[in-house]
Amino acid sequence: MCGIVGYIGKNEAAPILLEGLKRLEYRGYDSAGIAVINSAGVKCIKSVGRVKKLEKLLLKKKIGSNIGIAHTRWATHGKPSIANAHPHFTTHKNIFVVHNGIIENYQELKDQLKKKGHKFVTDTDSEVIAHLIEDCYHPTRKDSDDKPKGHFEKAVKAALKKIIGAYGLAIICRDEPDKIVAARYGSPLLIGIGKKEKIIASDAAAVIGRTKKVIYLEDGEIAVINGSKIKVSNIYSAKGSEASGKSIKKKINTITWGQDEISKAGYNHFMAKEIHEAPEVIINSTRGRCIAARSLAKLGGLESVKKELKNISRLIIVACGTARNAGLVGEYMIEEAAGIPVEVEYASEFRYRGPIVNKNTAVMAISQSGETADTLAAIKEAKKQDALTLGIVNVVGSSITRETDAGVYNHIGPEIAVASTKAYISEIIILALLTVFLGKTHKNMSAKKAKEILYEIEKLPKKVQSIFGQEQIIKKIARKYKRSDNFLYLGRKYNYPTALEGALKLKEISYIHAEGHPTGEMKHGPIAMIEPDFPSVFITPKDSVYEKNISGIEEVKARDGKIICIATQGDKKISKLADDVIYIPKTIEMLTPILAALPLHLLAYYIGVGKGYNVDKPRNLAKSVTVE
Ligand code: M6R
């Protein structure tokens, strides 16, 4: 998804902006651009493709400048092209803007501005912001280059009040070359505070090479960064009238992870590194929280709402993609072991279906990035209806963590690969802890049961490690099936979500069509696809639905389909039925999705690599989806 970097300080801006863009590459993008400002004016250079290409173009130019903005674009309005890449600017090349988010009323604004003589050269919604600011800055200017009449900050505020939509913005103005204006509404933005420099960014990854001290802007805030000064104020007043312009005192936060955590540590891809981090991921997600000897799941982040949690009669989980798949595992866990009704919603659907929520409902977001626009919007909707809002989020200080009443952090360091793998493992682990936490708060779980679950969680890091011993087998299976055009993934109960996750990951990384279904649903439609050699992946650990899965396998076998199974170590029956088997260690039923997910993540990884794709940055995908 789009990335923003801005620089103002004592150093040469362009190399620092490029470095920041490189650190945002993992988010996915299709074009990039930079604009730096000096006494001669503004130099703006853009390119389609990788940041390296932009760097080459920049090396050819000598631009001395200490202020600039830069962007990686992920197309929403208009195809990837040099014109559509950011920064966008006005006809007079006075205002330059980089934007994340979507302007919903851009067409209406564009039509109005065109009538006033503004000339548009892109297909984007973002371009309208530059023109709108220019219009507020200098309402009478036509094509002449007369003296400025505006006030940059005021013009930005006035323009933003006319905009409907979401934005994270960094803006420079040729006529006021000593500052950057940044603003946020619905799209994350922070300001890194370095030694005699400030770095504006949409993601902390862009600043950690230079500083760990950051200020997070909240929705509706605007910052003017001028030399060493940062002034933050409100764009909108509470009643929609002119905001006072009074400075807001902002807290300086410290980022707790470092550059090492965003290196590949010897792996060929971040995705491989992150899958292999599973044992530490489990240890870090459970540290201080899983106290088996005392039958205790300690979730400090939920202590402040423990009383409210005692009174909830229903939990709704809102999430997208992989995070939603984890939520589905949580639904089975919490209903079966903690006795609380749970529903899992696509976050993107939640607010549009008029959800019935009240103060006895807890709405919990699951999100690795904490910035997914759909999930954030669902939480805002739940808040409007007085629900208790919770989060399971990895990125500390992200929007969802600030919007929710309470929550639990994953504590697994940054996830860089676009495909979410280690976050999935951690989210399920935290949901297992939450199951114990809720089961006990609601007095629906005995100490014995809690102890059993927690002891099993403690054993998981070793069990997970042993799965990597089968990597050669997984590679072989990947080679065997990488040319298949379609895959089915099937599982029941706890591993129905695993089937969804396996299919999602394969689609994302290898671009092979894959569908996940509950095994029992196969005969109601998907079975029509089975023909000789069509591969079906069955997730069949020895659990309460084992025999039911076996029937599904028989049905595929009867049609000469190929069968790949994820099975429990020592299961001899499966080895006779399946063409290929990947074994996972034995654990209690509710924790099998953690062990079963790893081979499926690895299978997707090796098929993607085998097909020669860039598995860390799959086409058309973005790491954090900050648009609706
Ligand atoms: O940051 P989030 O966990 O909120 O992201 C949710 C989805 O966008 C994400 O899981 C997506 O499905 C990944 N590409 C899956 O690998």
XYZ file of C-alpha atoms and ligand atoms in Angstrom:
644
model
C 0.000 0.000 0.000
C 1.153 3.599 -0.496
C 4.004 4.879 1.641
C 4.913 8.427 2.666
C 8.279 9.833 3.712
C 9.130 13.478 4.368
C 12.422 14.993 5.514
C 13.426 18.303 7.016
C 16.791 18.779 8.708
C 20.495 19.493 8.373
C 21.298 16.695 5.927
C 20.847 16.191 2.222
C 17.170 15.192 1.905
C 17.097 12.998 -1.220
C 19.230 10.049 0.029
C 17.316 9.959 3.323
C 13.982 10.033 1.523
C 15.117 7.189 -0.750
C 16.312 5.173 2.233
C 12.885 5.659 3.832
C 11.100 4.586 0.639
C 13.249 1.450 0.479
C 12.193 0.566 4.007
C 8.567 0.901 2.943
C 8.970 -1.300 -0.142
C 7.637 -4.312 1.757
C 4.214 -2.684 1.835
C 3.821 -3.224 -1.906
C 3.744 -0.469 -4.552
C 3.901 0.117 -8.287
C 5.585 3.509 -8.716
C 7.544 6.038 -6.694
C 8.394 9.720 -6.642
C 10.207 12.447 -4.772
C 10.061 16.256 -4.585
C 12.765 18.324 -2.910
C 12.815 22.033 -2.413
C 15.625 24.604 -2.476
C 16.186 28.227 -3.405
C 15.897 27.391 -7.102
C 12.433 25.894 -6.665
C 11.116 22.347 -6.429
C 12.618 19.342 -8.235
C 10.163 16.510 -8.699
C 11.203 13.134 -10.115
C 8.965 10.112 -10.537
C 9.235 6.630 -12.000
C 7.178 3.496 -12.527
C 8.508 0.347 -10.888
C 11.010 -0.154 -8.098
C 12.577 2.552 -5.907
C 15.987 1.545 -7.364
C 14.866 2.976 -10.698
C 13.995 6.274 -9.029
C 17.385 6.234 -7.317
C 19.157 5.862 -10.682
C 17.258 8.850 -12.057
C 18.166 10.898 -8.993
C 21.857 10.029 -9.242
C 21.905 11.749 -12.626
C 20.764 15.036 -11.035
C 22.531 17.127 -8.455
C 20.011 18.670 -6.097
C 21.157 20.309 -2.900
C 18.185 20.320 -0.570
C 17.332 19.728 3.081
C 13.570 19.468 2.672
C 11.520 17.045 0.654
C 8.681 14.565 0.401
C 8.539 11.138 -1.235
C 6.024 8.400 -1.929
C 5.493 4.855 -3.078
C 2.141 4.455 -4.813
C -0.209 1.479 -4.925
C -2.739 2.285 -7.632
C -6.363 2.868 -6.673
C -7.493 5.581 -9.135
C -5.676 5.358 -12.472
C -3.109 2.822 -13.607
C 0.559 2.879 -12.563
C 2.241 5.609 -14.648
C 4.666 8.483 -14.192
C 1.833 11.012 -14.281
C -0.212 9.131 -11.701
C 2.765 8.637 -9.355
C 3.080 11.072 -6.444
C 4.062 13.825 -5.626
C 1.198 15.622 -7.327
C 1.479 19.319 -7.998
C -0.349 22.326 -9.329
C -0.013 24.024 -12.676
C 2.238 26.700 -11.121
C 4.372 24.067 -9.396
C 3.791 25.746 -6.061
C 2.104 23.032 -3.982
C 3.464 19.432 -3.955
C 1.554 16.686 -2.217
C 2.058 13.033 -1.305
C -1.120 11.282 -0.204
C -2.196 7.958 1.263
C -5.905 7.187 1.392
C -8.849 7.914 -0.872
C -10.679 11.173 -1.543
C -14.292 10.195 -2.019
C -15.597 13.516 -3.359
C -12.640 14.121 -5.690
C -14.707 14.204 -8.877
C -17.001 16.914 -7.564
C -14.019 18.977 -6.326
C -12.174 18.436 -9.601
C -15.160 19.715 -11.621
C -15.380 22.842 -9.461
C -11.639 23.510 -9.730
C -11.611 22.944 -13.487
C -14.204 25.660 -13.843
C -11.806 27.986 -12.005
C -9.057 27.218 -14.529
C -7.131 24.445 -12.770
C -5.591 21.964 -15.190
C -5.470 18.308 -14.189
C -2.909 15.946 -15.652
C -3.518 12.673 -13.794
C -6.300 10.117 -13.284
C -5.847 10.164 -9.520
C -8.044 11.387 -6.712
C -4.932 12.728 -4.926
C -4.130 15.429 -7.485
C -7.230 17.325 -6.434
C -5.665 17.951 -3.001
C -2.776 19.949 -4.471
C -5.142 22.051 -6.573
C -7.538 22.581 -3.710
C -4.737 23.817 -1.444
C -3.473 26.101 -4.190
C -6.988 27.437 -4.642
C -7.218 28.238 -0.921
C -3.671 29.580 -0.833
C -3.999 31.862 -3.780
C -7.607 32.090 -4.921
C -7.060 34.741 -7.585
C -4.025 33.263 -9.336
C -4.714 32.156 -12.867
C -1.706 31.471 -15.092
C 0.374 34.472 -14.057
C 3.180 33.995 -11.553
C 2.320 36.876 -9.266
C 3.303 37.115 -5.584
C 1.839 34.674 -3.089
C -1.156 35.849 -1.127
C -1.633 32.853 1.059
C -0.685 31.272 4.288
C 0.366 27.672 3.703
C -0.936 26.058 6.908
C -4.255 27.944 6.735
C -4.688 26.998 3.084
C -4.128 23.305 3.885
C -6.661 23.441 6.720
C -9.217 25.212 4.536
C -8.731 22.660 1.764
C -8.994 19.656 4.070
C -12.317 20.884 5.375
C -13.716 20.475 1.848
C -12.478 16.923 1.510
C -14.518 13.811 2.223
C -12.403 10.719 2.568
C -9.248 9.436 4.159
C -5.800 10.972 4.057
C -2.276 10.864 5.343
C -0.498 13.822 3.746
C 2.893 15.480 3.508
C 2.907 18.760 1.605
C 5.524 21.293 0.575
C 5.051 24.771 -0.850
C 7.572 26.491 -3.115
C 6.516 29.919 -1.851
C 7.120 28.886 1.788
C 10.175 26.663 1.331
C 11.146 26.283 4.991
C 8.445 23.868 6.144
C 6.487 20.675 5.606
C 2.818 20.435 6.497
C 1.537 16.982 7.432
C -2.043 15.963 8.149
C -3.927 12.829 8.997
C -7.476 11.563 8.756
C -7.944 7.801 8.555
C -4.484 6.999 7.229
C -1.516 6.667 9.596
C 1.206 9.278 9.910
C 4.009 9.844 12.383
C 6.892 12.222 12.843
C 10.300 10.814 13.766
C 12.410 13.130 15.899
C 16.073 12.692 15.071
C 19.226 14.689 15.758
C 18.573 18.037 14.139
C 16.118 16.451 11.748
C 12.495 15.352 11.499
C 11.213 12.525 9.348
C 7.553 12.258 8.489
C 6.368 8.759 7.612
C 3.313 6.603 7.191
C 5.057 3.667 8.858
C 7.682 3.493 11.618
C 9.835 1.198 9.440
C 10.794 4.286 7.389
C 12.302 6.143 10.352
C 13.954 3.551 12.578
C 17.272 3.758 10.727
C 17.543 7.364 12.000
C 15.504 7.604 15.187
C 13.294 5.656 17.545
C 11.520 8.681 18.984
C 8.204 9.345 17.294
C 5.032 11.382 17.590
C 1.862 9.764 16.218
C -0.630 12.116 14.607
C -4.269 11.421 15.408
C -7.191 11.717 12.984
C -8.014 15.374 12.365
C -4.554 16.679 13.329
C -2.241 18.823 11.257
C 1.462 19.374 11.936
C 3.680 22.168 10.691
C 7.325 21.142 10.815
C 9.598 24.090 10.491
C 13.317 23.640 11.285
C 13.438 22.214 14.793
C 9.845 23.180 15.607
C 6.779 20.958 15.342
C 3.389 22.542 15.863
C 0.420 20.169 15.976
C -3.153 21.498 15.984
C -6.670 20.399 15.074
C -8.040 20.712 11.561
C -11.656 20.544 12.638
C -13.254 21.932 15.760
C -15.620 19.741 17.754
C -18.623 21.545 16.266
C -17.334 21.643 12.716
C -16.507 25.377 12.924
C -13.019 26.875 12.506
C -10.594 25.052 14.832
C -8.791 27.287 17.324
C -5.315 26.651 15.896
C -4.086 26.108 19.457
C -1.076 23.796 19.749
C -1.729 20.281 21.001
C 0.879 18.814 23.348
C 1.993 15.508 21.857
C 3.577 12.553 23.608
C 6.922 11.323 22.313
C 6.872 7.518 21.989
C 9.828 5.158 21.704
C 9.799 2.387 19.099
C 10.902 -0.836 20.761
C 12.140 -2.796 17.756
C 15.223 -2.126 15.678
C 16.826 -2.484 12.267
C 17.965 -6.076 12.906
C 14.375 -7.138 12.997
C 13.885 -5.925 9.466
C 16.792 -7.860 7.961
C 16.424 -11.289 6.308
C 18.866 -12.926 8.744
C 20.306 -15.256 6.086
C 16.999 -16.376 4.567
C 16.279 -15.745 0.886
C 12.995 -14.067 1.696
C 11.315 -12.345 4.614
C 8.466 -14.810 4.232
C 10.817 -17.760 4.889
C 12.389 -15.978 7.832
C 9.018 -15.155 9.332
C 7.653 -18.693 8.948
C 10.782 -20.040 10.646
C 10.409 -17.582 13.502
C 7.357 -19.553 14.724
C 8.996 -21.023 17.856
C 10.132 -17.566 19.083
C 6.820 -16.081 18.001
C 5.027 -18.471 20.357
C 7.500 -17.758 23.160
C 7.212 -13.986 22.710
C 3.420 -13.986 22.429
C 3.058 -16.037 25.623
C 5.895 -14.554 27.714
C 4.557 -13.674 31.175
C 1.052 -14.566 30.002
C 0.944 -18.363 30.032
C 1.333 -19.503 33.618
C 0.346 -23.170 33.433
C 1.347 -24.081 36.974
C -1.249 -21.609 38.297
C -3.837 -22.344 35.566
C -3.511 -18.681 34.702
C -3.658 -16.786 31.413
C -2.496 -13.313 32.342
C -3.440 -10.685 29.771
C -2.298 -7.410 31.300
C -3.785 -5.376 28.460
C -7.280 -6.562 29.409
C -7.000 -5.931 33.163
C -8.489 -2.437 32.850
C -11.710 -3.894 31.361
C -11.923 -7.118 33.363
C -15.158 -6.012 35.024
C -16.810 -5.198 31.692
C -15.568 -8.474 30.235
C -17.316 -10.369 33.023
C -20.592 -8.909 31.802
C -20.300 -9.592 28.100
C -22.756 -12.055 26.663
C -21.337 -12.080 23.157
C -18.073 -11.446 21.331
C -17.834 -10.246 17.745
C -14.477 -10.546 16.033
C -13.833 -8.159 13.139
C -10.854 -8.702 10.886
C -9.720 -9.168 7.285
C -7.833 -11.851 5.368
C -5.460 -13.938 7.423
C -6.388 -12.117 10.632
C -9.999 -13.127 10.016
C -8.956 -16.748 9.523
C -7.276 -16.579 12.934
C -10.502 -15.098 14.311
C -12.441 -18.097 13.003
C -10.150 -20.432 14.951
C -10.856 -18.220 17.982
C -14.591 -18.617 17.423
C -14.327 -22.412 17.775
C -12.008 -22.114 20.784
C -13.974 -19.544 22.764
C -17.388 -21.081 22.114
C -16.284 -24.621 22.924
C -13.914 -24.009 25.825
C -15.061 -20.672 27.307
C -18.799 -20.986 26.631
C -19.266 -17.486 25.189
C -21.091 -16.983 21.867
C -18.746 -15.646 19.196
C -19.348 -14.319 15.696
C -16.636 -13.539 13.186
C -17.347 -10.762 10.712
C -15.572 -9.567 7.610
C -14.547 -6.144 8.909
C -15.388 -4.671 5.506
C -19.016 -5.802 5.876
C -19.584 -5.059 9.548
C -20.670 -1.441 9.414
C -22.816 -1.871 6.316
C -25.091 -4.539 7.672
C -26.477 -2.500 10.579
C -24.930 -4.672 13.266
C -26.944 -5.139 16.450
C -24.502 -4.415 19.209
C -24.919 -3.205 22.785
C -22.883 -2.637 25.906
C -22.895 -6.352 26.678
C -21.196 -7.056 23.377
C -17.436 -6.904 23.011
C -16.160 -6.212 19.513
C -12.592 -7.321 19.015
C -10.377 -6.348 16.088
C -7.570 -8.652 15.026
C -4.974 -6.904 12.920
C -1.252 -7.343 12.433
C -0.712 -3.795 11.208
C -3.351 -2.136 13.347
C -3.973 0.127 10.355
C -6.356 -1.893 8.166
C -8.979 0.679 7.182
C -11.894 -1.775 7.126
C -11.062 -3.128 10.585
C -10.588 0.352 12.002
C -13.931 1.444 10.559
C -15.641 -1.595 12.112
C -14.237 -0.681 15.521
C -15.415 2.918 15.135
C -18.893 1.621 14.293
C -18.883 -0.642 17.368
C -17.809 2.284 19.556
C -20.691 4.376 18.245
C -23.009 1.660 19.504
C -21.460 1.532 22.962
C -19.788 -1.838 22.606
C -16.642 -2.631 24.523
C -13.889 -2.541 21.902
C -10.786 -4.714 22.061
C -7.821 -5.464 19.843
C -5.230 -8.110 19.140
C -2.636 -6.046 17.311
C 1.054 -6.386 16.532
C 2.113 -2.826 15.714
C 2.453 -0.849 18.924
C 0.849 2.589 18.808
C -1.066 1.846 15.593
C -4.509 3.338 14.926
C -6.506 0.314 16.119
C -4.607 0.209 19.416
C -5.470 3.832 19.980
C -9.099 3.438 18.970
C -9.928 0.398 21.133
C -10.709 0.368 24.868
C -8.163 -2.331 25.641
C -6.203 -5.083 23.959
C -3.348 -7.495 23.687
C -0.167 -6.946 21.702
C 1.409 -9.819 19.766
C 4.971 -8.718 20.617
C 6.485 -10.505 17.596
C 8.417 -7.660 15.972
C 7.662 -6.313 12.512
C 6.201 -8.620 9.878
C 7.743 -7.511 6.594
C 6.581 -10.044 3.980
C 3.246 -9.042 2.504
C 1.825 -12.480 3.252
C 0.991 -12.718 6.914
C 2.445 -15.876 8.473
C 3.991 -15.320 11.878
C 1.187 -12.947 12.851
C -1.337 -15.722 12.124
C 0.450 -18.105 14.500
C 0.665 -15.421 17.185
C -2.970 -14.354 16.782
C -4.163 -17.943 17.346
C -1.893 -18.307 20.371
C -3.323 -15.126 21.892
C -6.853 -16.324 21.143
C -6.036 -19.561 22.996
C -4.865 -17.497 25.987
C -7.984 -15.361 25.694
C -10.088 -18.520 25.736
C -8.615 -19.454 29.102
C -8.889 -15.861 30.344
C -12.578 -15.610 29.365
C -13.401 -19.175 30.383
C -12.177 -18.424 33.868
C -13.667 -14.920 34.158
C -17.035 -16.332 33.138
C -16.564 -19.348 35.419
C -17.112 -21.689 32.481
C -13.722 -23.366 32.660
C -12.250 -25.497 35.409
C -8.709 -24.931 36.654
C -7.885 -28.425 35.377
C -8.988 -27.595 31.830
C -7.141 -24.260 31.928
C -3.983 -26.017 33.082
C -4.252 -28.607 30.309
C -4.528 -25.922 27.621
C -1.717 -23.813 29.061
C 0.663 -26.770 29.444
C 0.031 -27.688 25.832
C 0.739 -24.103 24.752
C 4.071 -24.279 26.594
C 5.011 -27.377 24.596
C 4.261 -25.781 21.231
C 7.625 -24.106 20.438
C 9.388 -27.496 20.383
C 6.599 -29.136 18.414
C 6.636 -26.320 15.877
C 10.405 -26.664 15.515
C 10.039 -30.340 14.685
C 7.799 -29.492 11.700
C 10.752 -27.786 10.032
C 12.391 -31.221 9.937
C 9.946 -32.015 7.132
C 10.889 -29.131 4.916
C 12.488 -31.355 2.272
C 9.232 -33.320 1.975
C 7.257 -30.080 1.650
C 9.678 -28.841 -1.049
C 9.184 -32.103 -2.955
C 5.398 -31.777 -2.766
C 5.702 -28.169 -3.947
C 7.740 -29.273 -6.981
C 5.250 -32.030 -7.770
C 2.172 -29.802 -7.767
C 3.463 -26.363 -8.760
C 2.014 -26.667 -12.268
C -1.525 -27.390 -11.080
C -3.990 -24.669 -12.018
C -6.345 -25.229 -9.086
C -6.261 -26.501 -5.523
C -8.920 -27.356 -2.969
C -8.186 -27.042 0.763
C -10.503 -28.920 3.081
C -10.832 -29.227 6.832
C -13.465 -29.471 9.539
C -14.145 -27.719 12.833
C -10.906 -26.108 14.121
C -9.199 -26.756 10.805
C -11.862 -25.366 8.533
C -10.183 -21.943 9.059
C -6.840 -23.663 8.379
C -8.230 -24.705 4.986
C -9.185 -21.078 4.286
C -5.737 -19.891 5.351
C -3.925 -22.511 3.236
C -5.924 -21.526 0.161
C -5.477 -17.786 0.773
C -1.726 -18.138 1.155
C -1.360 -20.234 -2.009
C -3.392 -17.725 -4.028
C -1.393 -14.769 -2.736
C 2.048 -16.223 -3.292
C 1.750 -18.478 -6.332
C -1.275 -16.961 -8.140
C -2.786 -20.463 -8.351
C -6.551 -20.565 -7.966
C -7.304 -22.161 -4.598
C -10.470 -22.529 -2.561
C -10.887 -23.426 1.077
C -14.059 -25.193 2.280
C -15.322 -27.175 5.223
C -14.860 -30.835 4.231
C -18.573 -31.475 4.745
C -19.438 -28.749 2.235
C -17.428 -30.354 -0.567
C -20.260 -32.616 -1.698
C -22.539 -29.575 -2.047
C -20.591 -28.111 -4.940
C -16.772 -28.034 -4.914
C -16.614 -31.776 -5.649
C -17.679 -30.950 -9.201
C -14.160 -29.639 -9.794
C -12.471 -32.938 -8.937
C -11.003 -34.773 -11.908
C -7.963 -37.036 -12.220
C -4.861 -35.319 -10.808
C -6.753 -32.355 -9.294
C -4.974 -31.744 -5.934
C -6.962 -31.489 -2.680
C -5.211 -30.650 0.561
C -6.951 -32.217 3.559
C -6.185 -31.034 7.070
C -6.856 -34.197 9.031
C -5.230 -34.328 12.456
C -6.456 -37.079 14.797
C -9.293 -35.089 16.344
C -13.045 -35.297 16.979
C -13.834 -34.950 13.255
C -11.116 -37.249 11.951
C -13.460 -39.934 10.607
C -15.625 -37.293 8.906
C -12.560 -36.016 7.079
C -11.675 -39.544 6.020
C -15.063 -39.795 4.278
C -14.206 -36.632 2.345
C -10.863 -38.097 1.323
C -12.593 -41.247 0.086
C -14.958 -39.131 -2.013
C -12.052 -37.394 -3.753
C -10.159 -40.658 -4.152
C -13.190 -42.235 -5.842
C -12.855 -39.542 -8.518
C -9.101 -40.052 -8.970
C -8.212 -36.690 -7.447
C -4.773 -36.296 -5.851
C -4.715 -36.087 -2.056
C -2.226 -34.218 0.108
C -2.800 -34.605 3.850
C -1.665 -32.772 6.944
C -1.910 -35.568 9.509
C -0.864 -36.452 13.031
C 2.448 -38.249 13.434
C 1.951 -42.021 13.515
C -1.309 -41.984 11.524
C -0.856 -45.084 9.339
C -4.360 -45.007 7.875
C -3.727 -41.651 6.203
C -0.487 -42.801 4.595
C -2.466 -45.501 2.774
C -5.122 -43.091 1.495
C -3.112 -40.011 0.581
C -0.671 -39.441 -2.258
C 1.456 -37.214 -0.050
C 1.473 -36.625 3.702
C 3.019 -33.946 5.905
C 3.013 -34.982 9.548
C 2.525 -32.679 12.518
C 3.051 -33.563 16.190
C 0.120 -34.470 18.416
C -1.482 -31.728 20.496
C -4.926 -30.956 21.910
C -7.601 -30.390 19.274
C -7.960 -26.630 19.727
C -4.236 -26.045 19.139
C -3.937 -28.152 15.974
C -4.518 -25.112 13.688
C -1.191 -23.673 14.855
C 0.754 -26.779 13.873
C -1.244 -27.355 10.690
C -0.740 -23.792 9.407
C 3.044 -24.047 9.237
C 3.287 -26.760 6.544
C 0.645 -24.901 4.518
C 2.559 -21.625 4.752
C 5.722 -23.469 3.691
C 3.924 -25.224 0.838
C 2.658 -21.893 -0.527
C 6.135 -20.412 -0.095
C 7.928 -23.186 -1.986
C 5.342 -23.275 -4.786
C 5.668 -19.486 -5.192
C 9.475 -19.630 -5.180
C 9.375 -22.612 -7.555
C 7.320 -20.576 -9.997
C 9.894 -17.790 -9.808
C 7.687 -15.192 -8.136
C 8.671 -12.439 -5.740
C 7.030 -14.055 -2.727
C 7.740 -11.136 -0.401
C 5.936 -8.687 -2.626
C 3.196 -10.511 -4.499
C 1.545 -8.641 -7.338
C -1.427 -6.381 -6.597
C -1.146 -6.875 -2.831
C -0.176 -4.458 -0.107
C 1.099 -5.128 3.376
C -1.269 -2.881 5.152
C -4.490 -2.019 3.411
C -5.190 1.512 4.537
C -7.973 2.192 2.029
C -11.522 0.959 2.269
O -2.749 -5.925 9.082
P -3.956 -6.818 9.110
O -3.723 -8.074 9.911
O -5.203 -6.108 9.556
O -4.191 -7.260 7.613
C -5.325 -7.986 7.247
C -5.204 -8.537 5.841
O -5.073 -7.496 4.924
C -4.005 -9.484 5.722
O -4.070 -10.537 6.623
C -3.934 -10.059 4.285
O -4.987 -10.935 4.056
C -2.575 -10.723 4.071
N -2.112 -10.411 2.754
C -2.634 -12.197 4.238
O -1.429 -12.826 3.957
